[in-house]
Coordinates of C-alpha atoms in Angstrom, one line a residue:
M1 CA 17.1 -17.8 -14.3
F2 CA 14.5 -15.2 -14.5
W3 CA 13.7 -15.9 -18.0
R4 CA 14.0 -19.9 -17.9
A5 CA 11.0 -20.2 -15.3
K6 CA 9.3 -17.4 -16.3
K7 CA 8.8 -19.0 -20.0
V8 CA 7.8 -22.4 -18.6
E9 CA 5.6 -20.6 -15.8
E10 CA 3.8 -18.7 -18.9
E11 CA 2.9 -22.2 -20.9
Q12 CA 1.6 -23.9 -17.6
Q13 CA -0.6 -21.2 -17.3
Q14 CA -1.5 -21.0 -20.8
T15 CA -2.2 -24.7 -20.9
A16 CA -4.9 -23.6 -17.6
E17 CA -6.6 -21.0 -20.0
D18 CA -7.2 -23.3 -22.4
V19 CA -9.0 -25.6 -20.5
D20 CA -10.9 -22.8 -18.3
T21 CA -14.4 -22.8 -19.4
A22 CA -15.3 -19.4 -17.8
P23 CA -17.0 -16.6 -19.5
P24 CA -14.3 -14.4 -20.2
I25 CA -15.2 -10.7 -19.3
D26 CA -15.9 -8.3 -22.2
Q27 CA -12.9 -5.8 -22.6
K28 CA -14.3 -2.3 -23.1
P29 CA -12.8 0.7 -24.8
F30 CA -9.7 2.0 -23.0
L31 CA -10.7 5.0 -21.7
Q32 CA -14.1 3.4 -20.0
A33 CA -12.0 0.5 -18.7
M34 CA -9.9 3.1 -17.1
W35 CA -12.0 5.2 -14.9
P36 CA -12.9 2.5 -12.1
V37 CA -9.2 1.3 -12.6
L38 CA -8.1 4.9 -11.2
A39 CA -11.1 5.9 -9.5
C40 CA -10.5 2.4 -7.2
G41 CA -6.9 2.3 -6.8
A42 CA -6.1 6.5 -6.7
G43 CA -7.2 6.8 -3.1
L44 CA -3.9 5.4 -1.8
F45 CA -2.3 8.7 -3.0
S46 CA -3.6 10.0 0.1
D47 CA -1.6 7.2 2.1
G48 CA 1.7 8.8 1.1
Y49 CA 0.7 11.8 1.3
V50 CA -0.6 11.7 5.1
N51 CA 1.5 8.6 6.4
N52 CA 4.8 10.9 5.0
V53 CA 4.0 14.4 6.2
I54 CA 3.8 13.8 9.6
G55 CA 7.4 13.0 9.3
S56 CA 7.8 17.1 8.3
V57 CA 5.4 18.0 11.2
N58 CA 7.1 16.0 13.7
T59 CA 10.1 18.4 13.2
V60 CA 8.2 21.3 13.1
L61 CA 6.5 20.9 16.3
K62 CA 9.6 20.0 18.5
R63 CA 11.1 22.9 17.2
Q64 CA 7.8 24.9 18.1
Y65 CA 7.5 23.1 21.7
G66 CA 10.9 21.7 22.3
E67 CA 11.2 19.8 25.6
I68 CA 7.7 20.0 26.0
Y69 CA 6.7 18.1 23.0
E70 CA 9.7 15.6 23.0
N71 CA 8.9 14.8 26.5
S72 CA 4.9 14.2 26.1
N73 CA 3.5 10.7 25.1
S74 CA 2.1 12.4 21.7
Y75 CA 6.1 12.8 20.4
N76 CA 6.2 8.6 20.5
Y77 CA 3.0 8.4 18.9
V78 CA 1.8 10.9 16.4
A79 CA 3.4 9.5 14.1
D80 CA 2.6 5.7 14.0
I81 CA -0.5 5.9 15.7
T82 CA -2.2 6.4 12.4
F83 CA -0.5 2.9 11.2
V84 CA -2.9 1.3 14.0
G85 CA -5.8 3.0 12.6
T86 CA -4.9 1.9 9.1
V87 CA -4.8 -2.1 10.2
V88 CA -8.2 -1.9 12.0
G89 CA -9.3 0.3 8.8
Q90 CA -7.9 -2.8 6.3
L91 CA -9.3 -5.0 8.4
L92 CA -12.9 -3.7 8.8
F93 CA -13.4 -2.2 5.6
G94 CA -12.3 -6.1 3.8
V95 CA -15.2 -7.5 5.4
L96 CA -17.1 -5.1 4.2
A97 CA -15.7 -5.2 0.7
D98 CA -16.6 -8.6 0.4
K99 CA -19.7 -8.8 2.3
W100 CA -21.3 -5.5 1.6
S101 CA -19.8 -3.4 -1.5
R102 CA -17.1 -2.7 -3.1
K103 CA -18.3 1.1 -4.2
N104 CA -19.9 1.9 -0.6
S105 CA -16.8 0.5 1.5
L106 CA -14.7 2.9 -0.7
L107 CA -17.2 5.8 -0.5
V108 CA -17.5 5.6 3.4
S109 CA -13.4 5.3 4.2
T110 CA -13.3 8.6 2.0
I111 CA -15.4 10.1 4.2
V112 CA -14.0 9.2 7.3
L113 CA -10.3 9.9 5.9
I114 CA -12.1 13.8 4.3
V115 CA -13.6 14.4 7.9
F116 CA -10.9 13.8 10.5
T117 CA -7.6 14.6 8.3
A118 CA -9.6 18.4 8.5
L119 CA -9.9 17.4 12.3
A120 CA -6.2 17.1 13.2
A121 CA -5.1 19.9 10.7
G122 CA -7.1 22.3 13.3
S123 CA -6.3 20.5 16.5
Y124 CA -6.8 22.7 19.7
Y125 CA -7.5 22.1 23.6
H126 CA -8.0 25.3 25.2
G127 CA -5.1 27.0 24.8
D128 CA -3.0 23.5 26.4
P129 CA -0.1 22.0 23.8
I130 CA -0.2 18.8 25.8
G131 CA -4.0 18.9 25.2
M132 CA -3.5 19.6 21.8
F133 CA -1.2 16.8 21.1
N134 CA -3.2 14.6 22.6
I135 CA -6.4 15.6 20.3
L136 CA -3.8 15.6 17.6
T137 CA -3.0 11.8 17.9
A138 CA -6.5 10.8 18.7
W139 CA -7.5 12.2 15.3
R140 CA -4.8 10.5 13.4
F141 CA -5.8 6.9 14.8
F142 CA -9.6 7.7 13.0
V143 CA -7.0 9.2 9.7
G144 CA -5.5 5.3 9.8
I145 CA -8.9 3.8 9.7
G146 CA -9.9 6.0 7.0
I147 CA -6.4 4.9 4.8
G148 CA -7.1 1.8 5.7
G149 CA -10.1 1.2 3.8
E150 CA -8.7 2.3 0.6
Y151 CA -7.0 -1.1 0.6
P152 CA -9.0 -3.7 0.8
A153 CA -12.1 -1.9 -1.2
G154 CA -10.0 0.8 -3.6
S155 CA -6.8 -1.6 -4.6
V156 CA -9.4 -5.0 -4.6
G157 CA -11.1 -3.3 -6.9
C158 CA -8.8 -1.3 -8.9
A159 CA -7.1 -5.0 -9.9
E160 CA -10.8 -6.3 -11.0
S161 CA -11.1 -3.9 -13.0
S162 CA -8.0 -3.9 -14.5
G163 CA -9.1 -7.2 -15.9
E164 CA -11.1 -5.3 -18.2
L165 CA -7.9 -3.6 -19.8
K166 CA -5.9 -5.0 -22.9
G167 CA -4.1 -8.0 -21.6
G168 CA 0.0 -7.4 -21.7
T169 CA -0.4 -3.9 -19.8
R170 CA -2.6 -5.1 -16.4
N171 CA -0.2 -5.5 -13.9
R172 CA 1.3 -1.8 -14.9
W173 CA -2.0 0.3 -14.8
F174 CA -2.8 -1.7 -11.4
I175 CA 0.7 -0.2 -10.1
L176 CA 0.4 3.1 -11.9
F177 CA -3.1 3.9 -9.7
T178 CA -2.0 2.0 -6.4
N179 CA 1.7 2.1 -5.4
S180 CA 2.7 4.8 -7.8
M181 CA 0.1 7.6 -6.0
I182 CA 1.6 6.2 -2.6
D183 CA 4.8 7.1 -4.4
W184 CA 3.5 10.7 -5.3
G185 CA 1.5 10.8 -1.7
F186 CA 5.2 10.7 -0.5
V187 CA 6.9 13.2 -2.6
F188 CA 4.1 15.8 -1.5
G189 CA 4.3 15.1 1.6
A190 CA 7.8 16.2 1.6
F191 CA 7.6 19.2 -1.1
V192 CA 4.9 20.9 0.5
P193 CA 6.0 21.2 4.0
Y194 CA 8.7 22.6 1.8
V195 CA 6.8 25.1 -0.4
V196 CA 4.9 26.3 3.0
A197 CA 8.0 26.6 5.1
A198 CA 9.6 29.0 2.2
A199 CA 5.8 31.3 2.2
A200 CA 6.4 31.6 5.9
H201 CA 9.9 32.2 5.7
N202 CA 11.0 29.1 8.4
M203 CA 8.8 30.8 11.1
H204 CA 5.1 30.7 12.2
Y205 CA 5.5 26.9 13.1
S206 CA 1.8 26.9 13.5
T207 CA 0.8 27.6 10.1
I208 CA 3.3 25.5 8.4
W209 CA 2.2 22.2 10.1
R210 CA -1.6 23.0 10.2
T211 CA -1.8 23.9 6.0
S212 CA 0.5 20.8 5.9
L213 CA -2.2 18.8 7.0
G214 CA -4.8 20.5 6.2
I215 CA -3.9 20.4 2.4
G216 CA -3.9 16.0 2.9
T217 CA -7.7 16.7 2.8
A218 CA -7.8 18.3 -0.9
F219 CA -7.5 15.0 -3.0
P220 CA -9.5 13.0 -1.1
L221 CA -12.5 15.2 -1.6
V222 CA -12.0 15.2 -5.4
L223 CA -11.8 11.5 -5.5
F224 CA -15.0 11.4 -3.2
L225 CA -16.9 12.7 -6.1
L226 CA -15.4 10.5 -8.8
R227 CA -16.2 7.6 -6.7
L228 CA -19.9 8.2 -7.1
K229 CA -20.1 7.2 -10.7
L230 CA -18.0 4.1 -9.5
E231 CA -20.5 0.6 -10.0
E232 CA -19.1 -2.8 -8.7
P233 CA -16.5 -4.6 -10.8
E234 CA -17.6 -7.7 -13.0
E235 CA -16.1 -10.5 -11.4
F236 CA -17.4 -9.4 -8.1
N237 CA -21.0 -9.5 -9.3
R238 CA -19.7 -12.9 -10.7
N239 CA -17.9 -14.4 -7.8
S240 CA -18.8 -12.3 -4.1
M241 CA -19.9 -14.3 -1.4
K242 CA -21.9 -11.1 -0.7
Y243 CA -25.0 -13.1 -0.5
S244 CA -23.7 -16.6 1.0
K245 CA -22.2 -17.9 4.3
T246 CA -18.5 -17.9 3.9
P247 CA -16.8 -21.5 4.0
Y248 CA -13.6 -19.9 6.1
L249 CA -12.0 -23.3 6.7
L250 CA -12.1 -24.5 3.0
V251 CA -10.6 -21.1 2.1
L252 CA -7.6 -21.6 5.1
R253 CA -7.1 -24.8 4.0
Y254 CA -6.5 -23.2 0.4
Y255 CA -4.8 -19.9 1.0
G256 CA -3.1 -20.0 4.3
L257 CA 0.2 -20.6 3.4
R258 CA -0.3 -18.2 0.5
L259 CA -1.1 -15.2 2.9
A260 CA 1.2 -15.8 5.1
T261 CA 3.8 -15.4 2.5
V262 CA 2.4 -12.4 0.8
S263 CA 2.0 -11.3 4.6
A264 CA 5.3 -11.9 5.7
I265 CA 6.8 -9.8 2.9
W266 CA 4.2 -7.4 2.9
F267 CA 5.5 -7.0 6.6
I268 CA 9.4 -6.7 5.7
Y269 CA 9.3 -4.4 2.8
D270 CA 6.7 -1.7 5.4
F271 CA 9.2 -2.3 8.2
S272 CA 11.4 -0.7 6.5
A273 CA 10.2 1.6 3.8
Y274 CA 7.8 3.7 6.3
S275 CA 10.1 3.6 9.3
F276 CA 13.1 5.4 6.3
S277 CA 10.4 7.8 5.1
I278 CA 9.2 9.1 8.6
Y279 CA 13.0 9.6 9.9
S280 CA 14.2 11.2 6.7
S281 CA 13.5 14.0 7.7
T282 CA 15.5 13.1 11.3
I283 CA 18.2 11.6 9.3
L284 CA 18.6 14.9 7.1
S285 CA 17.9 17.3 10.2
Q286 CA 21.7 15.2 11.5
I287 CA 23.9 15.5 8.9
S288 CA 23.1 18.8 8.0
G289 CA 22.6 20.1 11.8
D290 CA 19.9 21.3 14.5
N291 CA 20.4 24.5 13.2
A292 CA 19.8 24.2 9.5
P293 CA 16.7 26.2 8.8
L294 CA 13.7 24.0 8.2
T295 CA 13.6 24.5 3.7
T296 CA 17.2 23.0 4.0
V297 CA 15.6 20.0 5.9
F298 CA 12.4 19.7 3.6
G299 CA 14.0 20.4 0.5
W300 CA 16.5 17.2 0.8
N301 CA 13.6 15.3 2.2
T302 CA 11.8 15.9 -1.1
L303 CA 14.6 15.2 -3.3
I304 CA 15.2 12.2 -1.2
N305 CA 11.6 11.4 -2.0
L306 CA 11.3 12.0 -5.4
F307 CA 13.6 8.7 -6.3
Y308 CA 10.8 6.8 -5.5
I309 CA 9.1 7.7 -8.9
P310 CA 11.6 6.6 -11.3
G311 CA 11.5 2.9 -9.4
T312 CA 8.0 3.0 -9.3
M313 CA 7.2 4.8 -12.6
L314 CA 9.9 2.7 -14.8
G315 CA 9.3 -1.0 -13.2
A316 CA 5.6 -1.0 -13.7
P317 CA 6.5 -2.1 -17.3
V318 CA 8.7 -4.9 -16.1
S319 CA 5.9 -6.4 -13.7
D320 CA 4.0 -7.3 -17.0
Y321 CA 7.3 -8.1 -18.9
L322 CA 8.9 -10.4 -16.2
G323 CA 6.0 -11.1 -13.9
P324 CA 4.8 -9.9 -10.5
R325 CA 7.3 -12.3 -8.5
Y326 CA 10.3 -12.0 -10.5
T327 CA 9.9 -8.0 -10.6
L328 CA 10.2 -8.4 -6.7
V329 CA 12.6 -10.5 -5.9
L330 CA 14.8 -8.3 -8.8
G331 CA 14.4 -5.5 -6.7
Q332 CA 14.9 -7.6 -2.9
I333 CA 18.4 -8.5 -4.6
L334 CA 19.3 -5.4 -5.9
Q335 CA 18.5 -3.4 -3.0
A336 CA 19.8 -5.3 -0.4
I337 CA 23.0 -4.7 -2.2
V338 CA 22.8 -1.0 -1.9
G339 CA 21.8 -1.0 1.1
F340 CA 25.1 -3.0 2.5
I341 CA 26.8 -0.6 0.6
M342 CA 25.8 2.1 1.9
A343 CA 26.1 0.9 5.7
G344 CA 29.9 0.1 4.9
C345 CA 30.5 3.7 3.0
Y346 CA 28.3 5.7 5.8
A347 CA 31.1 7.5 7.4
Q348 CA 32.1 9.1 4.0
L349 CA 28.2 9.9 2.8
S350 CA 27.0 11.2 6.3
Q351 CA 29.9 14.5 5.8
P352 CA 27.7 17.3 5.7
H353 CA 30.2 18.6 2.6
V354 CA 28.8 15.0 0.2
I355 CA 24.8 15.4 1.2
G356 CA 24.6 15.5 -2.4
G357 CA 26.3 11.6 -2.7
F358 CA 24.3 10.7 0.1
V359 CA 20.9 11.6 -0.9
V360 CA 21.2 10.1 -4.1
V361 CA 22.6 7.1 -3.1
F362 CA 19.8 6.5 -0.2
G363 CA 18.0 7.6 -3.4
I364 CA 18.8 4.7 -5.2
F365 CA 18.2 2.4 -2.0
Q366 CA 14.6 3.5 -2.0
A367 CA 13.7 3.6 -5.6
L368 CA 15.0 0.0 -5.7
G369 CA 12.0 -1.0 -3.2
E370 CA 9.5 0.2 -5.3
L371 CA 10.5 -1.4 -8.5
G372 CA 11.0 -4.9 -6.7
P373 CA 8.3 -5.0 -3.3
G374 CA 6.5 -1.7 -3.2
N375 CA 5.2 -2.3 -6.8
N376 CA 4.2 -5.5 -6.5
I377 CA 3.2 -6.7 -3.1
G378 CA 0.4 -5.5 -3.5
L379 CA -0.5 -6.7 -7.2
L380 CA 0.3 -10.4 -5.5
A381 CA -1.8 -9.8 -2.6
A382 CA -5.1 -8.9 -5.1
K383 CA -4.3 -11.5 -7.5
T384 CA -3.2 -14.6 -5.4
C385 CA -6.7 -15.8 -4.0
A386 CA -10.2 -15.7 -5.5
T387 CA -13.2 -13.0 -5.3
G388 CA -15.1 -14.5 -2.8
V389 CA -12.5 -13.7 -0.4
R390 CA -10.1 -11.2 -1.8
G391 CA -11.0 -7.8 0.3
Q392 CA -10.6 -9.9 3.5
Y393 CA -7.3 -11.4 2.1
Y394 CA -5.9 -8.2 0.9
G395 CA -6.9 -6.9 3.9
I396 CA -5.1 -9.2 6.0
A397 CA -1.9 -8.8 3.9
A398 CA -1.9 -5.3 4.3
A399 CA -2.5 -5.2 7.7
M400 CA 0.5 -7.2 8.1
G401 CA 2.5 -4.7 6.0
K402 CA 1.0 -1.4 8.5
I403 CA 2.0 -3.9 11.7
G404 CA 5.6 -3.9 10.1
A405 CA 5.4 -0.4 9.8
F406 CA 4.3 0.5 13.1
V407 CA 7.0 -2.2 14.8
G408 CA 9.9 -0.9 12.0
T409 CA 9.2 2.6 13.6
Y410 CA 9.6 1.4 16.8
V411 CA 12.3 -0.6 16.8
F412 CA 14.4 1.1 14.2
P413 CA 15.5 4.0 17.1
H414 CA 16.2 0.5 19.3
I415 CA 18.4 -0.3 16.5
A416 CA 20.1 2.7 15.7
A417 CA 20.8 3.1 19.6
A418 CA 22.6 -0.2 20.1
G419 CA 25.3 1.7 17.8
S420 CA 28.6 3.0 20.0
N421 CA 28.4 6.3 17.7
D422 CA 26.3 8.5 15.4
T423 CA 28.2 6.5 12.6
E424 CA 26.8 2.8 13.8
S425 CA 23.4 4.7 14.8
A426 CA 22.7 5.5 11.3
Q427 CA 24.6 1.7 9.6
Y428 CA 22.4 -0.9 11.6
P429 CA 19.2 0.1 10.0
F430 CA 20.8 -0.1 6.7
Y431 CA 22.5 -4.0 7.1
V432 CA 18.7 -4.8 9.2
S433 CA 16.9 -3.6 5.9
S434 CA 19.0 -5.1 3.7
S435 CA 19.5 -8.7 5.2
L436 CA 15.4 -8.9 5.6
C437 CA 15.8 -7.9 1.5
I438 CA 17.7 -10.9 1.0
L439 CA 14.6 -13.0 2.9
A440 CA 11.6 -11.4 1.4
A441 CA 13.2 -12.3 -1.7
A442 CA 13.5 -15.6 -0.8
L443 CA 10.1 -16.4 0.4
A444 CA 8.7 -14.6 -2.8
L445 CA 11.1 -17.3 -5.3
F446 CA 9.9 -20.2 -3.5
C447 CA 6.5 -20.0 -2.1
L448 CA 4.5 -17.7 -4.8
P449 CA 3.0 -18.8 -7.3
H450 CA 3.4 -17.5 -11.2
I451 CA 1.0 -14.1 -11.6
G452 CA -0.2 -13.7 -15.1
Q453 CA -2.3 -11.4 -17.0
D454 CA -5.4 -13.2 -16.4
T455 CA -4.9 -14.8 -13.1
I456 CA -7.4 -13.4 -11.6
T457 CA -10.0 -14.9 -14.1
L458 CA -8.0 -18.3 -13.3
E459 CA -7.8 -18.3 -9.8
D460 CA -11.3 -17.8 -9.4
A461 CA -11.8 -21.1 -12.3
K462 CA -9.1 -23.1 -9.7
F463 CA -10.9 -21.9 -6.6
R464 CA -14.4 -22.8 -7.7
E465 CA -13.2 -26.2 -8.8
Y466 CA -11.5 -26.5 -5.2
L467 CA -14.7 -25.9 -4.0
E468 CA -16.8 -28.1 -5.7
S469 CA -14.7 -31.3 -4.8
K470 CA -15.2 -30.8 -1.6
G471 CA -18.8 -30.5 -1.6
W472 CA -19.7 -26.7 -1.3
D473 CA -22.4 -25.6 -4.0
T474 CA -21.1 -22.8 -5.7
R475 CA -24.1 -21.8 -7.3
Q476 CA -23.5 -19.6 -4.1
L477 CA -21.7 -17.3 -5.5
G478 CA -22.2 -14.0 -7.1
L479 CA -26.0 -14.4 -5.7
K480 CA -27.7 -11.2 -5.5
K481 CA -30.2 -9.9 -3.3
G482 CA -33.2 -11.6 -2.9
E483 CA -31.9 -14.9 -4.8
S484 CA -31.7 -18.0 -3.6
L485 CA -30.3 -21.2 -4.4
E486 CA -34.2 -22.2 -4.6
S487 CA -34.1 -20.0 -8.2
F488 CA -31.2 -22.6 -10.0
P489 CA -31.6 -26.2 -10.4
E490 CA -28.9 -28.5 -9.1
G491 CA -26.4 -28.5 -11.7
S492 CA -27.2 -25.5 -13.7
A493 CA -24.9 -22.5 -14.4
H494 CA -25.0 -19.4 -12.6
S495 CA -27.1 -16.5 -14.2
N496 CA -24.4 -14.4 -14.2
E497 CA -22.8 -17.1 -16.5
K498 CA -25.4 -17.5 -18.9
V499 CA -25.6 -14.2 -19.3
A500 CA -21.9 -13.7 -20.4
V501 CA -22.4 -16.0 -22.7
A502 CA -25.6 -14.8 -24.2
A503 CA -23.3 -11.5 -24.1

């Protein structure tokens, strides 16, 4: 099925490309083309780190403050409040990325991330623990806004810049500098608390959690310096609606169903992925015992998160070979199979003397999630719409994903609580997650188009043709500051296209 359908769709896409008259984007030398891909996408490392490290911070705070923390309002919100901030950031910076600047939006979001991550690490309120918990929760909300800006500005800029790389490799490089960065962030978000706890000899709890949070400022600080040299992607320069009124009704008619599908798949993926990530320390603590040293819990948690890496790294080339849609479907089906097996065998896997087996099977479950939707949902969101609205389209889809993560962190405890014993409480989330994998695979298979190497350019051409068929003047696409339609005679090519052809 995958092979035949892939061949047919590639032939259809080639036919479409043959009649496409849009001027090509010049292919740059590898290192020159790779620079903006790295600088735009790699900021998502902070998303993985900041969201995963809070699981370990929660574990430390519970040991440090006991019932004072567990009975506070912050206990219920400090982990998932970041998702709320991220949704705000994704929607806000989605508009800014389209109507202002990809580069400047990135710089602002990076500054917000650095400042509020540092403030979170230094949370304090006159020596009052409850006040300190509330301050930490507030800062985490603003950290989420900074993370949210990385999605529509960074990932979209990364996708557009990848068009200047060699054909046949563009999907993998996008994945390696977006989702793979998130996964490495997850790994370091688990590993850093382990190292800090070992250095603190499983004591000095305040030092452990503050240091673990504070280290999260290092990477975005370096990345901020790299991003100062960025330029706007060529696709954005040609096809943006920065200085024109966006025809939102036409956009909704053309992309509404597609956006709803991508958003639903992202919602389902984050519903499970982030929930399992945040609660993995808790699950391991239950298996290894409440009195186990922090280094034991964090060590196993690090190993679980390491399984993300082969899933995303080995899966990246698969997305070039099969295409993002079929790779997503394949990963989801395999993940569902492993999830059902894990749920059925949980009673045996959850024994303390076979915790290694639990970690391996759970790790494979996580790795398959990265091979499928983890790697490809952002790629699909970035390449299934036109450049002029890509930031907002991507921001809405990613926001739905984070809403799924927020809902998941709230719903998972209730799903687990439905079990009549500890085994059933752990099984039910795997049954739910695996069932949702099948749903997401069906949505991707039947409701999304094929994504090829030149889809961004092709999609811009198709959308331009659609707008013209509806009477919208496409000379407005790519207008620069100070330019107006009066500058171009009726029916003339846009100045950007003239330059490209002349080159």
